[in-house]
Each structure stands twice: as C-alpha cells, then as structure tokens.
Amino acid sequence: MDVLPYINEHKKRFLDELFEVLRIPSVSADPKFRDNVIEAAEFMKKKLQEAGADHVTLIETEGFPVVYGDKIIDPALPTVLVYGHYDVQPADPYELWETPPFEPVIRNEKIYARGSCDDKGQVYMHVKAFETMMKTNSLPCNIKFMIEGEEEVGSSHLNDFLRQNKERLKADVVLVSDTSMIANDCPSITIGLRGLSYNEVEVTGANRDLHSGVYGGAVGNPINVLARMIASLKDENFRITIPGFYDDVIEYTAEERAEMAKRPFSLDDYKAELGISDIEGEAGYTTIERATIRPCLDCNGIWGGYTGAGAKTVLPSKAFAKISMRLVPNQSSEKITELFKKHFLSIAPPSVSVKVTPHHGGEPVVTPTDSIAFAAANKAMEQTFGKKAIPTFEGGSIPVIASFENILGLKSILLGFGLDTDALHSPNEHYGLFNFYKGIETIPYFYKYFAELSGSRAPVSQ
Ligand code: BES
Ligand code: ZN
C-alpha cells in the first residue's frame, strides 16, 4: 500500500477544503450559531459523499444532527466505526486571537483557527484518508462514519442516538482522532480519558444590589461568600474536600506509575510554554499524573456585581460560578455531581442562599491495549513515524466513548494527532500541517493492519 503519491498530489485541495469548514463557526454552546452548526454538518455530509461513501445522511437527534455515511465493501471484512465531532468550543475572548478564529491562516507551518485541531482538522484527516483509500483502491475494511455536533456540550443526545441506531452502527471497533500525541517526534496512543461533572452555582444575598458604603461590612456579600466557598473545596495539599469524593478513585500501583513516568516530560519546558514560574497540584503526584490519572476541581468562570468601566460602589445581590470536576476511572459522574451538590449547599452560610444546577457530564474511560485494533494502531504509527508509540493517559473527556462500550459493546482506539500545546479551547488554537498530513497518511495503515491482523484477505485489487 502506498498512499503518499495520492496524498501529495491532492495536498493543497485537502487543505483548501479544511479551510472551508473551519470558516463555519459551528459553536454548539451558543444558540446564536445554530445555523452554522448545521451548515458544518451539511459540509461533512457533502464531503463524505464526494469521497465515495454510501448512505450518507444527516440523522436528526433532539439536538444537532449526526452525520452518517458508510462503505461496506464486503460483510465478511471487519468494520471500523469512525467517530468525531464537527462542533467547536466558543472562540471567546475574540480580542486575544492574533487573527480571527473563523478565518483560517497558516503561520509557522500551522493552521490557526478555532476547531483546526479540535476536532474539524482531525475529523477531516479521516475523510481525506477515506478518499485516498477509495481512489487508490486500497480500502481493506468496511467503514462507517458517525460525526456529531454536540461533543463540546456533553453529547447529551448521543446515548439515545446510539440506542436507536444499534443495527446501523454495528462494527468491530471505534476509531477516534480527538486526542493528542506527546510530540511530533514522539508518537503516542491514548489509553485513558477523564470523565466530567460540570455544575453552575448561584449565590444570592440581599434582595437587591446595595450601596456598599451603607451596607458593606454588615450584610453578606455573595461574591465574597462564593470565593470563600470555592476556596474551601481544596485543602492545603490540593486535595478536594468534598466528603466521599475519592472513595471510588483507582490508585495505580508503583509499577504502573513507574511505567507512566517513562513518558518524556520536561517540567521546565512545560512551565516555559505556559508562561508560569511554578506549578501547583495534589501533593504526592507528578504533573503528568495530576493532569491525567488524578481527579481535579476547577472554577471555569465566575461573575457577579459590577464589571463595567470605572468603579461602582455596589454590594451585589448575586454571584455565579461554573465549576467542573474531572473524574478518573471508577468514579461516576452522576454520583460525584450529587456529592458536590450536597456538599456545596451544606457549606453555604445562612447569610446567603445557594442554588446548584448540574450541566453535562461524562464518564472516564480506559481502553484495552491487548486488542487487535490496538496492535494495528501501534503498527500504523510505527510505520509512518518510524518509532513505537507510547501508551498515554490524557486528562480531557470525550463523553461518548464510555457509551460506545456500555450501549454498543464497542471498544475505542484513541488515535489522535494533535499536541497539548495546540491551544485547544484557547485563543489561537492551531494544528500543525505536519500533524494534518501525517494523520491522513497513518490512518490507511490502521485499516490495513486491522484487516490483516483480523485475518481477513486483502482486497483483490492490491
Ligand atoms: N478533544 C477534546 C478532548 C481531549 C482533549 C481529549 C485533549 C484528550 C486531550 C474534546 O473535544 C473536548 O474538549 N471535550 C470536552 C468534553 C466536555 C465538554 C464534556 C472536554 O474535555 O472539556
Ligand atoms: Zn474540545
């Protein structure tokens, strides 16, 4: 199999097409972009059709549609279900982008745009790898595509979708590129992701905003109270203080931790890249462990009172925050949300009232490393990077991965080509041209080795 000549010949067009979809602001969290999210779905549909997929359709859900398409070349061959998402995170704050988030440009060999890496760039590698295999007559497996539009808001309608489309989604494994590798010269395959519990809290004090001179010092200030409550959620060792929070957390053995520590990592580079002079986190764990196999709690946003120009002397009536917890294997999103809610209400002083509203969640996952599919992913990476891939745990979440297993009985391969430094969810998100093209080159080898190791015959035309 030699896919490179085709990829090289069409490289410019592949990139132009990716730019087209990057121009569509498909922000699922913001109702103002509703039509754009659907436009991105239509784009994926059209491109799957052009690449040669059959049964291409938008399947409606209670939320945004799922783009489906397949190519069944022989029912006797193994089937790979490709999953990704066409929605993106909000691009705010816009003023921190060097160039506008939905006007992709190349700088320093990187594509700058919201969604360039997460996940349009990575999804598009699959569409173009599929086109390449179709055009070079080298598709060795059956493929099904399922590209959704609500990943960045918790994939809350996907469980119903999976239940309703079990037959259509029958496959041997799920292949996903929505994660990162260690470095361009250090390929890795993700074997674990964290789960999530995301909550919004509202703290109310007096029945109206008050003059801070007349009432300040005598009446509870919801912002001060909220800050105190949030601060109390971690102790001096950065352990989360919610009772029962750690009860289900799996502790890794010394051997497992030693294995994980082999992954190359420079704390100095890490700090320098983030522009910080020191790190902080749970005592007794390394930075990589803190960011992957340990749970954490973070305030994602906090507001209230007067934030306009100049000064206004006011004691606000309300304060708000969005608080997330990343969860690790064996923790349950639902259970942690309950524990958080109970605890947060219990620590509210009588001077305020508190409301907790859970948003979305997701379960943590660990993927097997002893499967044919994992071996195929390893061989594919070794083939195109000339190096063995390192298995890694990562700290982000992809809620549907646990559902693939629970509802469809399918394991996933998390074969991502991004880098942690690609500024996902941040201003100036980017994706390396190297990574985009390397993905398109590597993916066909996954299919080749997956078919070979599954004991299938190679397609006649090869
Ligand atoms: N691609 C990310 C997840 C990710 C990022 C995995 C980096 C591994 C490394 C995904 O699109 C994402 O951001 N998911 C959300 C899910 C949430 C909204 C339920 C996340 O992790 O915040
Ligand atoms: Zn994301």
CSV table of C-alpha atoms and ligand atoms in Angstrom, one decimal:
chain,number,residue,atom,x,y,z
A,1,MET,CA,0.0,0.0,0.0
A,2,ASP,CA,1.4,3.4,-1.0
A,3,VAL,CA,-0.9,6.2,-0.2
A,4,LEU,CA,1.6,9.0,-0.3
A,5,PRO,CA,1.6,9.8,-4.0
A,6,TYR,CA,-2.1,10.4,-3.9
A,7,ILE,CA,-1.9,12.5,-0.7
A,8,ASN,CA,0.9,14.6,-2.1
A,9,GLU,CA,-0.9,15.2,-5.4
A,10,HIS,CA,-4.0,16.4,-3.6
A,11,LYS,CA,-2.5,18.0,-0.5
A,12,LYS,CA,-3.4,21.6,-1.5
A,13,ARG,CA,-7.0,20.7,-2.1
A,14,PHE,CA,-7.2,18.8,1.2
A,15,LEU,CA,-6.1,21.9,3.0
A,16,ASP,CA,-8.4,24.2,1.0
A,17,GLU,CA,-11.4,22.0,1.9
A,18,LEU,CA,-10.4,22.0,5.6
A,19,PHE,CA,-10.2,25.8,5.5
A,20,GLU,CA,-13.8,25.9,4.1
A,21,VAL,CA,-15.2,24.0,7.1
A,22,LEU,CA,-13.0,26.0,9.5
A,23,ARG,CA,-14.7,29.2,8.2
A,24,ILE,CA,-18.0,27.9,9.6
A,25,PRO,CA,-18.4,29.0,13.2
A,26,SER,CA,-20.1,25.8,14.4
A,27,VAL,CA,-20.2,26.7,18.1
A,28,SER,CA,-22.6,24.2,19.7
A,29,ALA,CA,-22.8,26.0,23.1
A,30,ASP,CA,-24.1,29.3,21.7
A,31,PRO,CA,-27.7,29.4,20.2
A,32,LYS,CA,-26.6,32.3,18.0
A,33,PHE,CA,-24.5,29.9,15.9
A,34,ARG,CA,-27.3,27.3,15.4
A,35,ASP,CA,-27.5,27.6,11.6
A,36,ASN,CA,-23.7,27.5,11.3
A,37,VAL,CA,-23.6,24.2,13.3
A,38,ILE,CA,-26.0,22.7,10.8
A,39,GLU,CA,-24.0,24.2,7.9
A,40,ALA,CA,-20.9,22.3,9.2
A,41,ALA,CA,-22.9,19.1,9.3
A,42,GLU,CA,-24.0,19.7,5.7
A,43,PHE,CA,-20.4,20.3,4.7
A,44,MET,CA,-19.3,17.0,6.2
A,45,LYS,CA,-22.2,15.2,4.5
A,46,LYS,CA,-21.2,16.6,1.1
A,47,LYS,CA,-17.6,15.7,1.6
A,48,LEU,CA,-18.3,12.1,2.6
A,49,GLN,CA,-20.5,11.7,-0.4
A,50,GLU,CA,-17.8,13.1,-2.7
A,51,ALA,CA,-15.2,10.8,-1.1
A,52,GLY,CA,-17.3,7.9,-2.1
A,53,ALA,CA,-19.4,7.0,1.0
A,54,ASP,CA,-22.8,5.4,0.7
A,55,HIS,CA,-26.0,6.0,2.7
A,56,VAL,CA,-24.7,9.5,3.6
A,57,THR,CA,-27.3,11.3,5.6
A,58,LEU,CA,-27.9,13.7,8.5
A,59,ILE,CA,-29.7,11.8,11.3
A,60,GLU,CA,-31.8,14.1,13.4
A,61,THR,CA,-31.5,14.0,17.2
A,62,GLU,CA,-33.1,16.1,19.9
A,63,GLY,CA,-30.0,18.3,19.4
A,64,PHE,CA,-27.7,18.7,16.4
A,65,PRO,CA,-27.8,16.0,13.7
A,66,VAL,CA,-25.3,13.2,13.4
A,67,VAL,CA,-23.6,12.9,10.0
A,68,TYR,CA,-23.6,9.2,9.0
A,69,GLY,CA,-22.1,7.5,5.9
A,70,ASP,CA,-20.6,4.1,5.2
A,71,LYS,CA,-18.8,2.0,2.7
A,72,ILE,CA,-19.4,-1.7,3.1
A,73,ILE,CA,-17.2,-3.4,0.6
A,74,ASP,CA,-17.7,-7.0,2.0
A,75,PRO,CA,-19.7,-8.0,5.0
A,76,ALA,CA,-17.0,-10.6,5.7
A,77,LEU,CA,-14.4,-8.0,6.4
A,78,PRO,CA,-14.1,-6.2,9.7
A,79,THR,CA,-15.9,-2.9,10.2
A,80,VAL,CA,-14.5,0.3,11.7
A,81,LEU,CA,-16.8,3.0,13.1
A,82,VAL,CA,-15.1,6.4,12.8
A,83,TYR,CA,-16.3,8.9,15.4
A,84,GLY,CA,-15.5,12.7,15.6
A,85,HIS,CA,-17.2,16.0,16.1
A,86,TYR,CA,-17.9,18.9,13.8
A,87,ASP,CA,-18.9,21.3,16.6
A,88,VAL,CA,-16.3,23.6,18.3
A,89,GLN,CA,-15.8,25.5,21.5
A,90,PRO,CA,-16.8,29.2,21.7
A,91,ALA,CA,-13.9,31.4,20.4
A,92,ASP,CA,-14.2,34.0,23.1
A,93,PRO,CA,-12.3,36.1,24.1
A,94,TYR,CA,-12.0,37.2,20.4
A,95,GLU,CA,-9.6,40.0,21.1
A,96,LEU,CA,-6.9,37.6,22.2
A,97,TRP,CA,-6.8,36.0,18.7
A,98,GLU,CA,-3.9,37.2,16.6
A,99,THR,CA,-6.1,36.5,13.5
A,100,PRO,CA,-9.8,36.0,13.6
A,101,PRO,CA,-10.8,32.5,14.8
A,102,PHE,CA,-13.0,31.6,11.8
A,103,GLU,CA,-10.6,33.0,9.1
A,104,PRO,CA,-8.0,30.2,9.0
A,105,VAL,CA,-4.5,31.1,8.1
A,106,ILE,CA,-1.1,29.3,8.0
A,107,ARG,CA,1.6,30.7,10.2
A,108,ASN,CA,4.8,28.8,11.1
A,109,GLU,CA,3.6,25.7,9.3
A,110,LYS,CA,0.4,25.6,11.5
A,111,ILE,CA,-3.2,26.2,10.7
A,112,TYR,CA,-4.7,28.8,13.0
A,113,ALA,CA,-8.5,28.6,13.6
A,114,ARG,CA,-11.0,27.5,16.1
A,115,GLY,CA,-11.5,23.8,15.5
A,116,SER,CA,-8.3,23.4,13.5
A,117,CYS,CA,-7.3,20.6,15.8
A,118,ASP,CA,-10.3,20.0,18.0
A,119,ASP,CA,-11.8,18.4,16.1
A,120,LYS,CA,-12.5,19.5,12.5
A,121,GLY,CA,-8.9,19.1,11.4
A,122,GLN,CA,-8.7,15.7,12.9
A,123,VAL,CA,-12.1,14.6,11.5
A,124,TYR,CA,-11.1,15.8,8.1
A,125,MET,CA,-8.0,13.7,8.1
A,126,HIS,CA,-10.4,10.7,8.3
A,127,VAL,CA,-12.5,12.0,5.4
A,128,LYS,CA,-9.4,12.5,3.3
A,129,ALA,CA,-7.8,9.2,4.3
A,130,PHE,CA,-11.0,7.5,3.2
A,131,GLU,CA,-11.0,9.4,-0.1
A,132,THR,CA,-7.4,8.3,-0.6
A,133,MET,CA,-8.2,4.7,0.1
A,134,MET,CA,-11.2,4.8,-2.3
A,135,LYS,CA,-9.3,6.5,-5.1
A,136,THR,CA,-6.2,4.2,-4.8
A,137,ASN,CA,-8.4,1.1,-4.4
A,138,SER,CA,-6.9,0.2,-1.1
A,139,LEU,CA,-9.7,0.2,1.3
A,140,PRO,CA,-9.3,-3.1,3.2
A,141,CYS,CA,-12.2,-2.8,5.7
A,142,ASN,CA,-15.7,-1.6,5.9
A,143,ILE,CA,-16.1,1.9,7.2
A,144,LYS,CA,-18.9,3.7,9.0
A,145,PHE,CA,-18.7,7.4,9.8
A,146,MET,CA,-20.5,9.0,12.7
A,147,ILE,CA,-19.7,12.7,13.1
A,148,GLU,CA,-21.7,14.5,15.8
A,149,GLY,CA,-22.3,18.2,16.6
A,150,GLU,CA,-22.7,18.2,20.4
A,151,GLU,CA,-19.4,16.9,21.7
A,152,GLU,CA,-18.3,20.2,23.2
A,153,VAL,CA,-21.6,20.5,25.1
A,154,GLY,CA,-21.5,17.0,26.6
A,155,SER,CA,-23.0,14.8,23.8
A,156,SER,CA,-26.2,14.7,25.8
A,157,HIS,CA,-28.4,13.3,23.0
A,158,LEU,CA,-26.0,10.7,21.8
A,159,ASN,CA,-27.0,7.9,24.2
A,160,ASP,CA,-30.5,8.0,22.7
A,161,PHE,CA,-29.0,8.1,19.3
A,162,LEU,CA,-26.8,5.0,20.0
A,163,ARG,CA,-29.8,3.1,21.4
A,164,GLN,CA,-31.9,3.9,18.4
A,165,ASN,CA,-29.2,3.1,15.8
A,166,LYS,CA,-27.6,0.0,17.2
A,167,GLU,CA,-28.0,-2.0,14.0
A,168,ARG,CA,-26.8,0.8,11.7
A,169,LEU,CA,-23.7,1.3,13.9
A,170,LYS,CA,-22.7,-2.4,14.2
A,171,ALA,CA,-18.9,-2.5,13.9
A,172,ASP,CA,-15.8,-4.2,15.3
A,173,VAL,CA,-14.1,-1.2,16.8
A,174,VAL,CA,-14.5,2.6,17.0
A,175,LEU,CA,-11.6,4.8,15.7
A,176,VAL,CA,-11.4,8.3,17.1
A,177,SER,CA,-8.9,11.2,16.4
A,178,ASP,CA,-9.8,13.7,19.1
A,179,THR,CA,-6.8,13.5,21.4
A,180,SER,CA,-3.2,14.4,21.4
A,181,MET,CA,0.3,12.8,21.0
A,182,ILE,CA,3.3,13.6,23.1
A,183,ALA,CA,5.3,15.3,20.4
A,184,ASN,CA,5.7,15.2,16.6
A,185,ASP,CA,8.8,13.1,17.1
A,186,CYS,CA,7.2,11.1,19.9
A,187,PRO,CA,4.0,9.4,18.8
A,188,SER,CA,1.6,8.1,21.4
A,189,ILE,CA,-1.8,6.4,21.6
A,190,THR,CA,-4.3,7.5,24.3
A,191,ILE,CA,-5.5,4.7,26.6
A,192,GLY,CA,-7.4,6.6,29.1
A,193,LEU,CA,-9.5,9.8,29.4
A,194,ARG,CA,-11.0,11.6,32.4
A,195,GLY,CA,-14.7,12.0,33.0
A,196,LEU,CA,-16.5,15.2,33.9
A,197,SER,CA,-19.1,16.7,36.2
A,198,TYR,CA,-20.0,20.3,35.3
A,199,ASN,CA,-22.1,22.5,37.5
A,200,GLU,CA,-23.3,26.1,37.8
A,201,VAL,CA,-23.8,27.7,41.1
A,202,GLU,CA,-25.7,30.8,42.1
A,203,VAL,CA,-25.3,32.6,45.4
A,204,THR,CA,-27.9,35.1,46.4
A,205,GLY,CA,-27.7,37.6,49.3
A,206,ALA,CA,-29.9,40.7,49.7
A,207,ASN,CA,-33.0,41.2,47.6
A,208,ARG,CA,-31.2,43.9,45.5
A,209,ASP,CA,-27.8,45.4,44.8
A,210,LEU,CA,-26.9,47.6,47.8
A,211,HIS,CA,-24.8,50.7,48.4
A,212,SER,CA,-21.5,49.2,49.6
A,213,GLY,CA,-21.0,52.1,51.9
A,214,VAL,CA,-24.4,51.9,53.5
A,215,TYR,CA,-24.4,48.1,53.9
A,216,GLY,CA,-20.8,47.0,53.4
A,217,GLY,CA,-19.5,45.1,56.4
A,218,ALA,CA,-22.9,44.3,57.8
A,219,VAL,CA,-24.5,42.2,55.1
A,220,GLY,CA,-23.2,39.0,53.4
A,221,ASN,CA,-21.6,39.8,50.0
A,222,PRO,CA,-22.4,36.9,47.7
A,223,ILE,CA,-19.1,37.3,45.8
A,224,ASN,CA,-17.0,37.2,48.9
A,225,VAL,CA,-19.1,34.2,50.2
A,226,LEU,CA,-18.8,32.4,46.9
A,227,ALA,CA,-15.0,32.9,46.8
A,228,ARG,CA,-14.8,31.5,50.3
A,229,MET,CA,-16.9,28.5,49.4
A,230,ILE,CA,-14.8,27.8,46.3
A,231,ALA,CA,-11.5,28.2,48.2
A,232,SER,CA,-12.7,25.7,50.8
A,233,LEU,CA,-13.2,23.0,48.2
A,234,LYS,CA,-9.5,22.1,48.3
A,235,ASP,CA,-7.2,21.7,51.4
A,236,GLU,CA,-3.6,22.8,51.7
A,237,ASN,CA,-2.4,19.7,49.9
A,238,PHE,CA,-4.8,20.5,47.0
A,239,ARG,CA,-7.0,17.6,47.9
A,240,ILE,CA,-10.7,18.0,47.2
A,241,THR,CA,-12.6,18.3,50.4
A,242,ILE,CA,-16.0,17.0,49.3
A,243,PRO,CA,-16.8,14.1,51.6
A,244,GLY,CA,-16.6,10.8,49.7
A,245,PHE,CA,-15.0,12.4,46.6
A,246,TYR,CA,-12.1,10.0,46.5
A,247,ASP,CA,-14.0,6.9,47.6
A,248,ASP,CA,-14.1,5.2,44.1
A,249,VAL,CA,-10.8,6.5,42.7
A,250,ILE,CA,-8.5,3.8,41.5
A,251,GLU,CA,-5.0,4.1,42.8
A,252,TYR,CA,-2.3,2.9,40.4
A,253,THR,CA,0.4,0.6,41.6
A,254,ALA,CA,4.1,1.7,42.0
A,255,GLU,CA,4.9,-0.4,38.8
A,256,GLU,CA,2.1,1.3,36.8
A,257,ARG,CA,3.2,4.7,37.9
A,258,ALA,CA,6.9,3.9,37.1
A,259,GLU,CA,5.7,2.8,33.6
A,260,MET,CA,3.8,6.1,33.1
A,261,ALA,CA,6.8,8.1,34.3
A,262,LYS,CA,8.9,6.8,31.4
A,263,ARG,CA,6.9,9.1,29.1
A,264,PRO,CA,9.2,12.0,28.2
A,265,PHE,CA,8.4,15.2,30.0
A,266,SER,CA,10.2,18.4,30.9
A,267,LEU,CA,8.8,20.5,33.7
A,268,ASP,CA,10.9,23.4,32.6
A,269,ASP,CA,9.5,23.3,29.1
A,270,TYR,CA,6.0,22.9,30.4
A,271,LYS,CA,6.3,26.0,32.6
A,272,ALA,CA,8.0,28.0,29.9
A,273,GLU,CA,5.4,27.1,27.4
A,274,LEU,CA,2.6,28.2,29.8
A,275,GLY,CA,4.4,31.3,31.0
A,276,ILE,CA,4.3,30.3,34.6
A,277,SER,CA,7.0,30.3,37.2
A,278,ASP,CA,5.6,27.4,39.2
A,279,ILE,CA,3.0,24.7,39.1
A,280,GLU,CA,0.6,23.5,41.7
A,281,GLY,CA,-1.4,20.4,42.4
A,282,GLU,CA,-2.2,17.5,44.6
A,283,ALA,CA,0.7,16.5,46.9
A,284,GLY,CA,2.3,13.2,46.2
A,285,TYR,CA,1.7,13.1,42.4
A,286,THR,CA,3.7,14.2,39.4
A,287,THR,CA,2.5,16.9,37.0
A,288,ILE,CA,1.5,14.2,34.4
A,289,GLU,CA,-0.3,12.2,37.0
A,290,ARG,CA,-2.2,15.3,38.3
A,291,ALA,CA,-3.3,16.1,34.8
A,292,THR,CA,-4.4,12.6,33.7
A,293,ILE,CA,-5.0,9.9,36.3
A,294,ARG,CA,-6.0,12.1,39.3
A,295,PRO,CA,-9.3,13.9,39.6
A,296,CYS,CA,-9.4,17.7,39.9
A,297,LEU,CA,-11.8,20.5,40.6
A,298,ASP,CA,-11.7,23.9,38.8
A,299,CYS,CA,-13.7,27.1,38.6
A,300,ASN,CA,-14.2,27.7,34.9
A,301,GLY,CA,-15.9,31.1,35.2
A,302,ILE,CA,-17.0,33.4,37.9
A,303,TRP,CA,-19.1,36.6,37.7
A,304,GLY,CA,-21.3,39.0,39.5
A,305,GLY,CA,-21.5,42.6,40.6
A,306,TYR,CA,-20.2,45.5,38.6
A,307,THR,CA,-17.6,44.7,35.9
A,308,GLY,CA,-18.1,47.7,33.7
A,309,ALA,CA,-15.8,50.7,33.2
A,310,GLY,CA,-14.6,52.6,36.2
A,311,ALA,CA,-15.8,51.9,39.7
A,312,LYS,CA,-19.3,51.4,41.1
A,313,THR,CA,-19.6,51.0,44.8
A,314,VAL,CA,-22.0,48.2,45.0
A,315,LEU,CA,-22.6,45.2,47.1
A,316,PRO,CA,-24.2,42.7,44.6
A,317,SER,CA,-27.2,40.7,45.2
A,318,LYS,CA,-25.9,37.7,43.3
A,319,ALA,CA,-22.7,35.8,42.4
A,320,PHE,CA,-22.3,32.9,40.0
A,321,ALA,CA,-19.6,30.4,39.0
A,322,LYS,CA,-19.2,27.4,36.7
A,323,ILE,CA,-17.3,24.6,38.5
A,324,SER,CA,-16.1,21.4,36.8
A,325,MET,CA,-14.6,18.3,38.2
A,326,ARG,CA,-12.5,15.9,36.0
A,327,LEU,CA,-13.0,12.3,37.1
A,328,VAL,CA,-10.9,9.2,36.8
A,329,PRO,CA,-11.7,5.5,36.3
A,330,ASN,CA,-14.3,4.1,38.6
A,331,GLN,CA,-15.7,7.5,39.6
A,332,SER,CA,-19.2,8.1,38.4
A,333,SER,CA,-20.2,11.5,37.0
A,334,GLU,CA,-23.8,11.2,38.5
A,335,LYS,CA,-22.5,10.2,41.9
A,336,ILE,CA,-19.9,13.0,42.1
A,337,THR,CA,-22.5,15.5,40.9
A,338,GLU,CA,-24.7,14.5,43.8
A,339,LEU,CA,-21.8,14.7,46.3
A,340,PHE,CA,-20.8,18.1,45.0
A,341,LYS,CA,-24.3,19.5,45.2
A,342,LYS,CA,-24.9,18.2,48.7
A,343,HIS,CA,-21.6,19.5,50.0
A,344,PHE,CA,-21.8,22.9,48.3
A,345,LEU,CA,-25.3,23.5,49.7
A,346,SER,CA,-24.1,22.3,53.2
A,347,ILE,CA,-21.2,24.8,53.3
A,348,ALA,CA,-23.4,27.9,52.5
A,349,PRO,CA,-23.6,30.3,55.4
A,350,PRO,CA,-27.1,31.4,56.5
A,351,SER,CA,-26.4,34.9,55.1
A,352,VAL,CA,-27.0,33.7,51.6
A,353,SER,CA,-29.0,31.1,49.6
A,354,VAL,CA,-27.3,28.8,47.1
A,355,LYS,CA,-28.6,27.1,44.0
A,356,VAL,CA,-26.6,24.3,42.2
A,357,THR,CA,-27.6,23.4,38.6
A,358,PRO,CA,-25.7,20.5,37.1
A,359,HIS,CA,-24.8,20.8,33.4
A,360,HIS,CA,-23.4,18.0,31.4
A,361,GLY,CA,-21.2,15.2,32.4
A,362,GLY,CA,-19.2,12.3,31.1
A,363,GLU,CA,-17.7,9.0,32.3
A,364,PRO,CA,-14.0,8.3,32.4
A,365,VAL,CA,-12.6,5.6,30.1
A,366,VAL,CA,-9.7,3.2,29.9
A,367,THR,CA,-9.2,1.4,26.5
A,368,PRO,CA,-7.6,-2.1,26.2
A,369,THR,CA,-4.0,-2.5,25.0
A,370,ASP,CA,-4.2,-6.2,24.2
A,371,SER,CA,-6.6,-6.0,21.3
A,372,ILE,CA,-6.0,-6.5,17.6
A,373,ALA,CA,-7.1,-2.9,17.0
A,374,PHE,CA,-4.6,-1.5,19.4
A,375,ALA,CA,-1.8,-3.6,17.8
A,376,ALA,CA,-2.9,-2.2,14.4
A,377,ALA,CA,-2.8,1.4,15.7
A,378,ASN,CA,0.7,0.7,17.0
A,379,LYS,CA,1.9,-0.7,13.8
A,380,ALA,CA,0.4,2.1,11.8
A,381,MET,CA,2.1,4.7,13.9
A,382,GLU,CA,5.4,2.9,13.8
A,383,GLN,CA,5.1,2.6,10.0
A,384,THR,CA,4.7,6.4,9.4
A,385,PHE,CA,6.6,7.9,12.4
A,386,GLY,CA,9.4,5.3,12.3
A,387,LYS,CA,9.1,5.0,16.1
A,388,LYS,CA,7.0,2.9,18.5
A,389,ALA,CA,4.0,4.8,20.0
A,390,ILE,CA,3.9,5.2,23.8
A,391,PRO,CA,0.5,4.5,25.5
A,392,THR,CA,-0.6,7.6,27.5
A,393,PHE,CA,-3.4,8.6,29.7
A,394,GLU,CA,-4.9,12.0,29.0
A,395,GLY,CA,-6.9,14.5,31.0
A,396,GLY,CA,-9.6,15.6,28.6
A,397,SER,CA,-13.0,14.0,28.2
A,398,ILE,CA,-15.0,12.5,25.3
A,399,PRO,CA,-18.3,11.5,26.8
A,400,VAL,CA,-19.5,9.2,24.1
A,401,ILE,CA,-16.5,6.8,24.4
A,402,ALA,CA,-18.0,5.2,27.6
A,403,SER,CA,-21.4,5.0,25.8
A,404,PHE,CA,-19.9,3.1,22.9
A,405,GLU,CA,-18.9,0.5,25.3
A,406,ASN,CA,-22.0,0.5,27.5
A,407,ILE,CA,-24.6,0.8,24.8
A,408,LEU,CA,-23.0,-0.7,21.7
A,409,GLY,CA,-20.4,-3.0,23.4
A,410,LEU,CA,-17.6,-1.4,21.3
A,411,LYS,CA,-14.1,-0.6,22.4
A,412,SER,CA,-12.4,2.5,21.0
A,413,ILE,CA,-9.0,3.3,19.7
A,414,LEU,CA,-8.0,6.9,20.5
A,415,LEU,CA,-5.6,7.7,17.8
A,416,GLY,CA,-5.1,11.5,18.0
A,417,PHE,CA,-2.5,13.6,16.1
A,418,GLY,CA,-2.8,16.9,18.0
A,419,LEU,CA,-0.5,18.3,20.6
A,420,ASP,CA,-1.3,19.6,24.1
A,421,THR,CA,0.2,22.8,23.0
A,422,ASP,CA,-2.2,23.3,20.1
A,423,ALA,CA,-4.2,25.7,22.3
A,424,LEU,CA,-7.5,23.7,22.3
A,425,HIS,CA,-10.3,25.7,23.8
A,426,SER,CA,-7.9,28.7,24.0
A,427,PRO,CA,-7.4,31.7,21.7
A,428,ASN,CA,-5.1,31.0,18.8
A,429,GLU,CA,-5.9,27.3,18.5
A,430,HIS,CA,-3.8,25.7,15.8
A,431,TYR,CA,-2.9,22.4,14.2
A,432,GLY,CA,0.4,21.6,12.5
A,433,LEU,CA,0.4,20.9,8.8
A,434,PHE,CA,2.7,18.0,9.7
A,435,ASN,CA,0.1,16.6,12.0
A,436,PHE,CA,-2.8,17.0,9.5
A,437,TYR,CA,-0.9,15.2,6.7
A,438,LYS,CA,0.7,12.6,9.0
A,439,GLY,CA,-2.8,11.7,10.2
A,440,ILE,CA,-4.0,11.3,6.6
A,441,GLU,CA,-1.0,9.1,5.9
A,442,THR,CA,-1.2,7.0,9.1
A,443,ILE,CA,-5.0,6.2,9.1
A,444,PRO,CA,-4.9,4.0,6.0
A,445,TYR,CA,-2.3,1.9,7.7
A,446,PHE,CA,-4.5,1.4,10.6
A,447,TYR,CA,-7.1,-0.2,8.3
A,448,LYS,CA,-4.5,-2.2,6.5
A,449,TYR,CA,-3.1,-3.8,9.7
A,450,PHE,CA,-6.5,-4.1,11.3
A,451,ALA,CA,-7.7,-6.1,8.4
A,452,GLU,CA,-4.5,-8.2,8.2
A,453,LEU,CA,-4.4,-8.9,12.0
A,454,SER,CA,-8.1,-9.7,11.9
A,455,GLY,CA,-7.2,-12.5,9.5
A,456,SER,CA,-9.1,-11.0,6.5
A,457,ARG,CA,-7.9,-11.3,3.0
A,458,ALA,CA,-6.5,-8.2,1.4
A,459,PRO,CA,-8.7,-6.6,-1.3
A,460,VAL,CA,-8.3,-8.3,-4.6
A,461,SER,CA,-7.1,-5.1,-6.4
A,462,GLN,CA,-3.9,-4.7,-4.3
B,1,BES,N1,-10.8,16.8,22.1
B,1,BES,C1,-11.3,17.1,23.4
B,1,BES,C2,-11.0,16.1,24.4
B,1,BES,C3,-9.5,15.9,24.7
B,1,BES,C4,-8.6,17.0,24.6
B,1,BES,C5,-9.0,14.7,24.9
B,1,BES,C6,-7.3,16.8,24.8
B,1,BES,C7,-7.7,14.5,25.2
B,1,BES,C8,-6.8,15.5,25.1
B,1,BES,C9,-12.8,17.2,23.3
B,1,BES,O1,-13.3,17.8,22.2
B,1,BES,C10,-13.3,18.0,24.5
B,1,BES,O2,-12.8,19.1,24.7
B,1,BES,N2,-14.2,17.5,25.2
B,1,BES,C11,-14.8,18.2,26.3
B,1,BES,C12,-15.9,17.4,26.8
B,1,BES,C13,-16.9,18.0,27.7
B,1,BES,C14,-17.5,19.3,27.2
B,1,BES,C15,-17.9,17.0,28.1
B,1,BES,C16,-13.8,18.5,27.4
B,1,BES,O3,-12.9,17.6,27.7
B,1,BES,O4,-13.9,19.5,28.0
B,2,ZN,ZN,-12.8,20.2,22.8
